[in-house]
Each structure stands twice: as C-alpha cells, then as structure tokens.
mmCIF file of C-alpha atoms in Angstrom:
data_model
loop_
_atom_site.group_PDB
_atom_site.id
_atom_site.type_symbol
_atom_site.label_atom_id
_atom_site.label_comp_id
_atom_site.label_asym_id
_atom_site.label_seq_id
_atom_site.Cartn_x
_atom_site.Cartn_y
_atom_site.Cartn_z
ATOM 1 C CA MET O 1 -7.677 36.144 -14.512
ATOM 2 C CA THR O 2 -10.127 39.053 -14.210
ATOM 3 C CA GLU O 3 -13.157 39.334 -11.940
ATOM 4 C CA GLU O 4 -15.401 38.772 -14.974
ATOM 5 C CA ASP O 5 -13.605 35.510 -15.711
ATOM 6 C CA LEU O 6 -14.113 34.337 -12.153
ATOM 7 C CA GLU O 7 -17.842 34.988 -12.459
ATOM 8 C CA GLU O 8 -18.013 33.228 -15.843
ATOM 9 C CA TYR O 9 -15.989 30.083 -15.129
ATOM 10 C CA VAL O 10 -15.656 27.522 -12.332
ATOM 11 C CA VAL O 11 -12.548 26.245 -10.585
ATOM 12 C CA LEU O 12 -12.473 22.484 -9.958
ATOM 13 C CA THR O 13 -10.653 21.695 -6.713
ATOM 14 C CA HIS O 14 -9.548 18.149 -5.883
ATOM 15 C CA GLY O 15 -8.633 16.976 -2.395
ATOM 16 C CA ASP O 16 -9.610 15.086 0.718
ATOM 17 C CA LEU O 17 -12.634 15.800 2.893
ATOM 18 C CA GLY O 18 -10.652 18.290 4.975
ATOM 19 C CA THR O 19 -10.070 20.378 1.850
ATOM 20 C CA GLY O 20 -13.766 20.189 1.007
ATOM 21 C CA GLU O 21 -14.771 21.348 4.484
ATOM 22 C CA LYS O 22 -12.409 24.338 4.285
ATOM 23 C CA ILE O 23 -13.851 25.370 0.913
ATOM 24 C CA SER O 24 -17.400 24.990 2.243
ATOM 25 C CA ASN O 25 -16.603 27.085 5.332
ATOM 26 C CA LEU O 26 -15.052 29.817 3.181
ATOM 27 C CA GLN O 27 -18.093 29.903 0.906
ATOM 28 C CA GLN O 28 -20.440 30.162 3.889
ATOM 29 C CA SER O 29 -18.436 32.996 5.442
ATOM 30 C CA CYS O 30 -18.256 34.874 2.110
ATOM 31 C CA CYS O 31 -21.856 34.336 1.018
ATOM 32 C CA LEU O 32 -22.811 37.960 1.876
ATOM 33 C CA GLU O 33 -19.874 39.572 0.055
ATOM 34 C CA GLY O 34 -21.753 39.974 -3.228
ATOM 35 C CA GLU O 35 -24.574 42.049 -1.745
ATOM 36 C CA PHE O 36 -22.440 45.196 -1.619
ATOM 37 C CA GLU O 37 -22.052 47.238 -4.797
ATOM 38 C CA ASP O 38 -18.319 47.862 -4.462
ATOM 39 C CA VAL O 39 -17.504 44.179 -3.842
ATOM 40 C CA PRO O 40 -17.366 41.800 -6.848
ATOM 41 C CA LYS O 41 -19.630 38.770 -6.734
ATOM 42 C CA SER O 42 -16.621 36.523 -7.246
ATOM 43 C CA ASN O 43 -15.709 37.162 -3.607
ATOM 44 C CA ARG O 44 -18.471 34.710 -2.691
ATOM 45 C CA LEU O 45 -16.186 31.949 -3.986
ATOM 46 C CA THR O 46 -19.118 30.228 -5.673
ATOM 47 C CA GLN O 47 -16.828 29.461 -8.619
ATOM 48 C CA ALA O 48 -14.900 26.941 -6.494
ATOM 49 C CA ILE O 49 -16.331 23.417 -6.819
ATOM 50 C CA PHE O 50 -14.895 20.707 -4.614
ATOM 51 C CA ILE O 51 -14.361 17.233 -6.096
ATOM 52 C CA PRO O 52 -13.533 14.452 -3.612
ATOM 53 C CA GLY O 53 -10.315 12.698 -4.569
ATOM 54 C CA LEU O 54 -10.830 9.118 -5.697
ATOM 55 C CA PHE O 55 -7.657 7.981 -3.964
ATOM 56 C CA HIS O 56 -9.157 9.092 -0.646
ATOM 57 C CA MET O 57 -12.338 7.177 -1.519
ATOM 58 C CA GLN O 58 -10.192 4.116 -2.149
ATOM 59 C CA MET O 59 -8.520 4.555 1.241
ATOM 60 C CA ALA O 60 -11.911 4.865 2.945
ATOM 61 C CA GLY O 61 -13.105 1.710 1.174
ATOM 62 C CA ALA O 62 -10.100 -0.313 2.336
ATOM 63 C CA GLU O 63 -10.578 0.897 5.913
ATOM 64 C CA ALA O 64 -14.285 0.002 5.790
ATOM 65 C CA VAL O 65 -13.491 -3.564 4.670
ATOM 66 C CA TRP O 66 -10.871 -3.777 7.400
ATOM 67 C CA ARG O 67 -13.308 -2.554 10.058
ATOM 68 C CA GLY O 68 -16.105 -4.830 8.962
ATOM 69 C CA HIS O 69 -14.232 -8.099 8.389
ATOM 70 C CA ILE O 70 -10.691 -8.137 9.776
ATOM 71 C CA GLU O 71 -10.591 -5.899 12.845
ATOM 72 C CA PRO O 72 -13.364 -7.829 14.693
ATOM 73 C CA THR O 73 -11.290 -11.034 14.396
ATOM 74 C CA LYS O 74 -8.118 -9.595 15.946
ATOM 75 C CA PRO O 75 -6.747 -11.014 19.217
ATOM 76 C CA THR O 76 -8.411 -9.415 22.232
ATOM 77 C CA LYS O 77 -6.577 -7.243 24.758
ATOM 78 C CA SER O 78 -7.341 -9.783 27.468
ATOM 79 C CA GLY O 79 -5.186 -12.346 25.682
ATOM 80 C CA GLY O 80 -7.781 -14.138 23.598
ATOM 81 C CA ALA O 81 -6.358 -15.512 20.354
ATOM 82 C CA SER O 82 -7.925 -15.255 16.917
ATOM 83 C CA HIS O 83 -9.809 -18.213 15.530
ATOM 84 C CA ARG O 84 -7.828 -20.394 13.125
ATOM 85 C CA GLN O 85 -10.250 -19.599 10.305
ATOM 86 C CA SER O 86 -10.429 -15.842 10.878
ATOM 87 C CA LEU O 87 -9.338 -13.316 8.277
ATOM 88 C CA PHE O 88 -6.805 -11.906 10.727
ATOM 89 C CA VAL O 89 -4.987 -15.263 10.774
ATOM 90 C CA LEU O 90 -4.926 -15.267 6.964
ATOM 91 C CA CYS O 91 -3.398 -11.780 6.998
ATOM 92 C CA ALA O 92 -0.837 -12.927 9.577
ATOM 93 C CA ILE O 93 0.182 -15.783 7.268
ATOM 94 C CA LEU O 94 0.832 -13.274 4.498
ATOM 95 C CA ARG O 95 2.723 -10.864 6.780
ATOM 96 C CA PRO O 96 4.166 -12.887 9.695
ATOM 97 C CA LYS O 97 6.682 -10.161 10.591
ATOM 98 C CA GLU O 98 4.005 -7.463 10.835
ATOM 99 C CA VAL O 99 1.531 -9.091 13.228
ATOM 100 C CA LEU O 100 1.922 -6.255 15.742
ATOM 101 C CA LYS O 101 1.210 -3.705 13.037
ATOM 102 C CA LEU O 102 -1.832 -5.690 11.944
ATOM 103 C CA SER O 103 -3.074 -5.654 15.542
ATOM 104 C CA SER O 104 -2.732 -1.873 15.817
ATOM 105 C CA LYS O 105 -5.622 0.536 15.477
ATOM 106 C CA ASN O 106 -4.490 1.899 12.112
ATOM 107 C CA PRO O 107 -2.184 -0.428 10.123
ATOM 108 C CA GLY O 108 -2.165 1.951 7.142
ATOM 109 C CA PHE O 109 -3.794 1.995 3.726
ATOM 110 C CA ARG O 110 -1.045 0.288 1.733
ATOM 111 C CA LEU O 111 -0.974 -2.713 4.060
ATOM 112 C CA GLN O 112 -4.780 -2.942 4.177
ATOM 113 C CA HIS O 113 -5.114 -2.632 0.405
ATOM 114 C CA THR O 114 -2.432 -5.245 -0.313
ATOM 115 C CA LEU O 115 -3.744 -7.796 2.178
ATOM 116 C CA ILE O 116 -7.349 -7.466 1.000
ATOM 117 C CA ASN O 117 -6.288 -8.098 -2.596
ATOM 118 C CA HIS O 118 -3.996 -11.013 -1.710
ATOM 119 C CA VAL O 119 -6.575 -12.783 0.471
ATOM 120 C CA LEU O 120 -9.131 -12.248 -2.298
ATOM 121 C CA ALA O 121 -6.735 -13.665 -4.917
ATOM 122 C CA ALA O 122 -5.992 -16.777 -2.839
ATOM 123 C CA SER O 123 -9.706 -17.283 -2.161
ATOM 124 C CA ILE O 124 -10.607 -16.993 -5.845
ATOM 125 C CA LEU O 125 -7.901 -19.494 -6.830
ATOM 126 C CA LEU O 126 -9.185 -21.965 -4.248
ATOM 127 C CA CYS O 127 -12.768 -21.438 -5.457
ATOM 128 C CA TRP O 128 -11.692 -22.206 -9.025
ATOM 129 C CA LYS O 129 -9.907 -25.346 -7.865
ATOM 130 C CA LYS O 130 -12.985 -26.592 -5.999
ATOM 131 C CA GLU O 131 -15.430 -25.874 -8.821
ATOM 132 C CA VAL O 132 -13.167 -27.395 -11.483
ATOM 133 C CA ASN O 133 -12.828 -30.498 -9.317
ATOM 134 C CA ALA O 134 -16.605 -30.710 -8.844
ATOM 135 C CA TRP O 135 -17.508 -30.104 -12.505
ATOM 136 C CA TYR O 136 -14.689 -31.775 -14.430
ATOM 137 C CA ASN O 137 -13.090 -34.082 -11.812
ATOM 138 C CA CYS O 138 -9.712 -32.366 -12.173
ATOM 139 C CA ALA O 139 -7.235 -32.384 -9.294
ATOM 140 C CA GLY O 140 -5.976 -28.881 -10.057
ATOM 141 C CA LEU O 141 -6.218 -25.936 -12.401
ATOM 142 C CA GLU O 142 -3.158 -27.067 -14.361
ATOM 143 C CA GLU O 143 -4.865 -30.337 -15.294
ATOM 144 C CA TRP O 144 -8.021 -28.489 -16.342
ATOM 145 C CA MET O 145 -6.075 -25.964 -18.432
ATOM 146 C CA ALA O 146 -4.314 -28.835 -20.197
ATOM 147 C CA ARG O 147 -7.726 -29.845 -21.560
ATOM 148 C CA LYS O 148 -8.034 -26.402 -23.190
ATOM 149 C CA PRO O 149 -11.492 -25.443 -21.859
ATOM 150 C CA SER O 150 -13.750 -23.277 -24.013
ATOM 151 C CA ASP O 151 -14.932 -19.754 -23.227
ATOM 152 C CA LYS O 152 -18.365 -21.109 -22.350
ATOM 153 C CA GLU O 153 -16.855 -23.439 -19.755
ATOM 154 C CA PHE O 154 -14.958 -20.512 -18.233
ATOM 155 C CA GLU O 155 -18.214 -18.555 -17.969
ATOM 156 C CA GLU O 156 -20.074 -21.476 -16.391
ATOM 157 C CA VAL O 157 -17.442 -21.973 -13.698
ATOM 158 C CA SER O 158 -17.278 -18.219 -13.054
ATOM 159 C CA GLU O 159 -21.043 -18.062 -12.540
ATOM 160 C CA GLN O 160 -20.876 -20.959 -10.089
ATOM 161 C CA ILE O 161 -18.163 -19.170 -8.112
ATOM 162 C CA LEU O 162 -20.251 -15.997 -7.954
ATOM 163 C CA ASP O 163 -23.310 -17.934 -6.799
ATOM 164 C CA LYS O 164 -21.560 -20.017 -4.133
ATOM 165 C CA HIS O 165 -18.398 -18.314 -2.928
ATOM 166 C CA VAL O 166 -18.536 -14.591 -3.706
ATOM 167 C CA ALA O 167 -16.893 -12.235 -1.166
ATOM 168 C CA PRO O 168 -18.812 -9.063 -2.028
ATOM 169 C CA HIS O 169 -16.921 -6.424 -0.055
ATOM 170 C CA ALA O 170 -13.393 -7.518 -1.021
ATOM 171 C CA LEU O 171 -14.551 -7.928 -4.615
ATOM 172 C CA LEU O 172 -16.183 -4.487 -4.464
ATOM 173 C CA HIS O 173 -12.879 -2.964 -3.349
ATOM 174 C CA ALA O 174 -11.057 -4.653 -6.239
ATOM 175 C CA MET O 175 -13.733 -3.514 -8.721
ATOM 176 C CA THR O 176 -13.488 0.077 -7.485
ATOM 177 C CA THR O 177 -9.710 0.058 -7.824
ATOM 178 C CA GLU O 178 -9.916 -1.327 -11.363
ATOM 179 C CA ALA O 179 -12.592 1.205 -12.361
ATOM 180 C CA MET O 180 -10.423 4.074 -11.112
ATOM 181 C CA ARG O 181 -7.331 2.805 -12.914
ATOM 182 C CA SER O 182 -9.190 2.296 -16.192
ATOM 183 C CA GLY O 183 -10.962 5.673 -16.008
ATOM 184 C CA ASP O 184 -14.472 4.174 -15.963
ATOM 185 C CA ILE O 185 -16.176 7.066 -14.153
ATOM 186 C CA GLY O 186 -19.692 5.722 -14.725
ATOM 187 C CA ARG O 187 -18.829 2.511 -12.899
ATOM 188 C CA VAL O 188 -17.090 4.494 -10.150
ATOM 189 C CA GLU O 189 -20.308 6.456 -9.532
ATOM 190 C CA GLU O 190 -22.381 3.271 -9.320
ATOM 191 C CA LEU O 191 -19.927 1.630 -6.922
ATOM 192 C CA LEU O 192 -19.756 4.727 -4.705
ATOM 193 C CA MET O 193 -23.505 4.419 -4.131
ATOM 194 C CA ILE O 194 -22.858 1.004 -2.573
ATOM 195 C CA TRP O 195 -19.881 2.314 -0.611
ATOM 196 C CA VAL O 196 -22.073 4.994 0.977
ATOM 197 C CA ASN O 197 -24.114 2.317 2.769
ATOM 198 C CA ILE O 198 -20.971 0.402 3.742
ATOM 199 C CA TRP O 199 -19.415 3.554 5.216
ATOM 200 C CA LYS O 200 -22.574 4.167 7.221
ATOM 201 C CA GLY O 201 -22.511 0.585 8.471
ATOM 202 C CA THR O 202 -18.850 0.902 9.577
ATOM 203 C CA GLN O 203 -19.292 4.261 11.354
ATOM 204 C CA LYS O 204 -17.615 6.345 8.632
ATOM 205 C CA HIS O 205 -20.508 8.799 8.472
ATOM 206 C CA LYS O 206 -18.478 11.794 7.290
ATOM 207 C CA TYR O 207 -17.441 10.044 4.072
ATOM 208 C CA ALA O 208 -20.984 8.794 3.537
ATOM 209 C CA SER O 209 -22.449 12.291 3.979
ATOM 210 C CA HIS O 210 -19.963 14.115 1.729
ATOM 211 C CA VAL O 211 -20.051 11.550 -1.082
ATOM 212 C CA THR O 212 -23.866 11.419 -0.982
ATOM 213 C CA GLN O 213 -24.079 15.199 -1.338
ATOM 214 C CA PHE O 214 -21.531 15.195 -4.160
ATOM 215 C CA LEU O 215 -23.394 12.491 -6.102
ATOM 216 C CA LEU O 216 -26.690 14.369 -5.644
ATOM 217 C CA ASP O 217 -25.117 17.583 -6.945
ATOM 218 C CA LEU O 218 -23.533 15.716 -9.837
ATOM 219 C CA ASN O 219 -26.775 14.077 -10.979
ATOM 220 C CA GLU O 220 -29.484 16.513 -9.848
ATOM 221 C CA THR O 221 -28.195 20.000 -8.986
ATOM 222 C CA TRP O 222 -25.473 20.991 -11.422
ATOM 223 C CA ASP O 223 -26.035 21.775 -15.081
ATOM 224 C CA PRO O 224 -25.523 18.684 -17.301
ATOM 225 C CA CYS O 225 -22.615 20.351 -19.124
ATOM 226 C CA LEU O 226 -20.913 21.190 -15.829
ATOM 227 C CA ALA O 227 -21.569 17.678 -14.504
ATOM 228 C CA HIS O 228 -20.019 16.192 -17.653
ATOM 229 C CA ALA O 229 -16.941 18.418 -17.284
ATOM 230 C CA ILE O 230 -16.529 17.296 -13.674
ATOM 231 C CA GLN O 231 -16.847 13.634 -14.673
ATOM 232 C CA MET O 232 -14.218 14.052 -17.386
ATOM 233 C CA ASN O 233 -11.791 15.725 -14.953
ATOM 234 C CA TRP O 234 -12.541 13.688 -11.841
ATOM 235 C CA LEU O 235 -9.463 11.514 -12.309
ATOM 236 C CA VAL O 236 -7.232 14.550 -12.914
ATOM 237 C CA ILE O 237 -5.233 12.334 -15.336
ATOM 238 C CA PRO O 238 -8.018 10.676 -17.387
ATOM 239 C CA LEU O 239 -5.560 9.093 -19.837
ATOM 240 C CA ASP O 240 -4.168 6.096 -17.991
ATOM 241 C CA GLY O 241 -1.190 4.166 -19.249
ATOM 242 C CA HIS O 242 2.574 4.033 -19.158
ATOM 243 C CA THR O 243 3.225 6.661 -21.832
ATOM 244 C CA HIS O 244 0.705 9.216 -20.594
ATOM 245 C CA SER O 245 1.776 8.801 -16.969
ATOM 246 C CA GLU O 246 5.421 9.433 -17.852
ATOM 247 C CA ALA O 247 4.471 12.498 -19.900
ATOM 248 C CA TRP O 248 2.415 13.889 -17.023
ATOM 249 C CA ILE O 249 5.229 13.378 -14.485
ATOM 250 C CA GLY O 250 7.640 15.082 -16.870
ATOM 251 C CA HIS O 251 5.246 18.011 -17.215
ATOM 252 C CA ILE O 252 4.999 18.401 -13.425
ATOM 253 C CA ILE O 253 8.789 18.382 -13.055
ATOM 254 C CA LYS O 254 9.121 20.914 -15.854
ATOM 255 C CA GLN O 255 6.606 23.287 -14.256
ATOM 256 C CA SER O 256 8.134 23.066 -10.781
ATOM 257 C CA PRO O 257 11.730 24.335 -10.403
ATOM 258 C CA LEU O 258 11.854 22.916 -6.871
ATOM 259 C CA ILE O 259 11.154 19.359 -8.066
ATOM 260 C CA GLU O 260 13.660 19.776 -10.889
ATOM 261 C CA PHE O 261 16.274 21.030 -8.415
ATOM 262 C CA TYR O 262 15.571 18.047 -6.135
ATOM 263 C CA SER O 263 15.944 15.653 -9.074
ATOM 264 C CA ASP O 264 19.213 17.250 -10.208
ATOM 265 C CA THR O 265 20.586 17.033 -6.660
ATOM 266 C CA HIS O 266 19.844 13.309 -6.544
ATOM 267 C CA LYS O 267 21.570 12.763 -9.882
ATOM 268 C CA LEU O 268 24.619 14.714 -8.673
ATOM 269 C CA ILE O 269 24.927 12.649 -5.480
ATOM 270 C CA GLU O 270 24.495 9.396 -7.426
ATOM 271 C CA SER O 271 27.221 10.424 -9.855
ATOM 272 C CA ASP O 272 29.713 11.737 -7.253
ATOM 273 C CA PHE O 273 29.399 8.721 -4.945
ATOM 274 C CA HIS O 274 29.226 6.240 -7.834
ATOM 275 C CA LEU O 275 25.933 4.695 -6.673
ATOM 276 C CA LEU O 276 25.176 1.768 -8.963
ATOM 277 C CA ASN O 277 21.646 0.807 -7.855
ATOM 278 C CA ARG O 278 20.100 4.077 -8.906
ATOM 279 C CA THR O 279 16.437 3.258 -9.003
ATOM 280 C CA MET O 280 13.549 3.887 -6.645
ATOM 281 C CA ARG O 281 11.127 1.647 -8.554
ATOM 282 C CA HIS O 282 11.307 -1.900 -7.281
ATOM 283 C CA PRO O 283 9.633 -4.699 -9.234
ATOM 284 C CA PRO O 284 6.445 -6.106 -7.707
ATOM 285 C CA LYS O 285 6.946 -8.992 -5.319
ATOM 286 C CA VAL O 286 6.434 -12.487 -6.670
ATOM 287 C CA MET O 287 3.586 -13.782 -4.499
ATOM 288 C CA THR O 288 3.129 -17.202 -6.117
ATOM 289 C CA LYS O 289 4.712 -19.186 -3.272
ATOM 290 C CA THR O 290 3.075 -17.110 -0.513
ATOM 291 C CA LEU O 291 -0.385 -17.263 -2.077
ATOM 292 C CA GLY O 292 0.062 -21.001 -2.586
ATOM 293 C CA GLN O 293 0.901 -21.373 1.106
ATOM 294 C CA LEU O 294 -2.179 -19.354 2.075
ATOM 295 C CA GLN O 295 -4.339 -21.359 -0.315
ATOM 296 C CA GLY O 296 -3.024 -24.593 1.198
ATOM 297 C CA TYR O 297 -3.850 -23.387 4.711
ATOM 298 C CA MET O 298 -7.386 -22.424 3.690
ATOM 299 C CA GLU O 299 -7.836 -25.796 2.014
ATOM 300 C CA ALA O 300 -6.544 -27.678 5.060
ATOM 301 C CA GLU O 301 -8.944 -25.758 7.315
ATOM 302 C CA GLU O 302 -11.791 -26.418 4.849
ATOM 303 C CA MET O 303 -12.651 -22.721 4.931
ATOM 304 C CA LEU O 304 -14.535 -22.729 1.630
ATOM 305 C CA THR O 305 -16.185 -26.098 2.157
ATOM 306 C CA VAL O 306 -19.777 -26.479 3.296
ATOM 307 C CA LYS O 307 -19.815 -28.674 6.408
ATOM 308 C CA ARG O 308 -23.140 -29.374 8.030
ATOM 309 C CA ARG O 309 -23.430 -28.846 11.798
ATOM 310 C CA ARG O 310 -20.175 -26.904 11.908
ATOM 311 C CA LYS O 311 -20.477 -24.327 14.674
ATOM 312 C CA LEU O 312 -19.678 -20.693 13.958
ATOM 313 C CA HIS O 313 -17.029 -19.309 16.276
ATOM 314 C CA LYS O 314 -17.999 -16.288 18.340
ATOM 315 C CA GLY O 315 -17.071 -13.111 16.475
ATOM 316 C CA MET O 316 -16.776 -14.898 13.117
ATOM 317 C CA ALA O 317 -20.219 -13.868 11.863
ATOM 318 C CA VAL O 318 -19.946 -11.330 9.033
ATOM 319 C CA LYS O 319 -22.093 -8.261 9.562
ATOM 320 C CA ASP O 320 -24.031 -7.024 6.546
ATOM 321 C CA CYS O 321 -22.639 -3.480 6.415
ATOM 322 C CA VAL O 322 -24.751 -2.568 3.383
ATOM 323 C CA ARG O 323 -27.992 -3.445 5.158
ATOM 324 C CA ARG O 324 -26.860 -1.798 8.404
ATOM 325 C CA GLY O 325 -26.057 1.435 6.589
ATOM 326 C CA GLY O 326 -29.083 1.383 4.274
#
C-alpha cells in the first residue's frame, strides 16, 4: 500500500480499550509529523480508526450486573452469611462447587455470563407460572400449554410479566448478547447508550467514557458513509450462522501457516496414539433439572411474591445504576 493509499483510505482497528488507548497515544505523538514537507501526512496515523470490540462490551456489561446486584450480597469478610433470598445464594445453588470462586473479587466473564442468564431463565419461568396461575387458574405451564393458548394470550401474559416482574439489568444483558449474535447493530447502539449510565453507576468510568466518545463520533463527527462502513464492519463477521462461521474459521486457518501446523500436529498425535474422543466441542449442559431446583427454591422462599409488611434485609436493596450514572 502506497502513501497515497494511506491518505485516501482508513484502517478499521478492532480491540479492547487498551488497544484504543495505544492508538490514541500514537496519533497524539505523531500529530505534528505532517507539518514537514519531506514527511508524508500518513505518518500522523489519522487513517487508523479504533472500533471497540463488542465482546469486550459484553464482558463489561456482565461485570456491571455482577457489581450492582450480586457482589453486594456476598458473605462478608467478618463471617456474615448471605441472606437466603440474595442473588449470591441463587448463584451458589447453580454452582455449589464454585462458591469460593463466586466469592472472589473477579470470578471471570464466562461464569458471570452463564449465571446471569441461568438466574434470569429460572426467574422468567417462575414468573410465567405465577401469571398463568393467576389468569387461567393453571397449576403449571404444562397444563396451560395443553389448552393450546392463542398468540394473543401469550402477549397478554408477557405484558403482565414485564409490568410486574421485569429484571431490567439481567434482561438488558441478554438483549445485548442476542443483538450482537444476530448482527442487529442499530439495537446494539441503542443498548450501549443505556450501558453507559450503568457503567458510570458501577464505577466503570473508562468504559463509559470511551463508548460515549465512540458513539458521538459515529453519529455526529464522522462522515455518514464512513459511519455506515464502520457499522457494517463492527461485528467483524457480520454474517452469523453455522455455515458462515465454519467458512470464516477455515479461511483463518488457511491464511495462517502456524494455525495449520498446530492443527496438523493435533491430528498426528490423535492418529498415532489412537485417541477415540477427538473433539473439543462439548454439547451444552442440560440445565432442566438444575433450573427446576432453583425455581423450586425461589418459589419456596416466595421471592417473586408480593408480601405486605415483609422487611427488606440490609444490603438487599437494588441500587438504580442507571439513575446513579445519569
């Protein structure tokens, strides 16, 4: 690529916030390079545009939900136990062998993401059971489904659940994940605006600042054609699906001799040692029994039932992170 090409085109760079800070520092240190006649203007590095990786945004969202709702309910260092109706106890029911990891300062994204989704799923199932019982006098969802409810009845129950039982932050995390997987960039932008306030309210100011600046550049500063190109390439792999994902992985392996060599080495070892279970992709865990156990515990504790004069345990109050960060 010639110097003229560098001045004519832009280079979209994906990465975490550390990558963005390095690019910004380089651009600031090279901003005077173009003032000299013998130095090309491309040395200013203005052609490099940083795009925050959506996976890192997803990680920051999971950590924000964890900080705002689960971490405050952990057992205290002085020996105080969590309340029976706290979210930490629900997470401990799902992962009884990883209680120490849950109590640590950073349990990790995968664990946070999985637990948030599983607690949300169990809560939604229990909400459906309660609303179906209240509206149609059915003991369970199986009995209601046997009546073959109409689409309108599904919508009515869904609206009641949203009005009475919605868990906005966990649902927001699930919506963001689904929008990223489906390639709905417009919805991702709208949800990130809400996440900015949540990050501010949970002391993640660096993410809030960088994402705010990126959204302002995307909608106000950059040329509409450039903004559209960034939106279309934000996901890196905009075509989601089994076939396209496999084709993309094959392309990466083909372009990288090191990855191909690593793959061939694995195949050689598997063949020489006659390894039968030659797969790294395990099927997803069947969570029906575990979620049913969690749902039963929540139902026994009457966690989603309105009880007058029930006292709120100290530390159980949910802080409005959106309002705190707004």
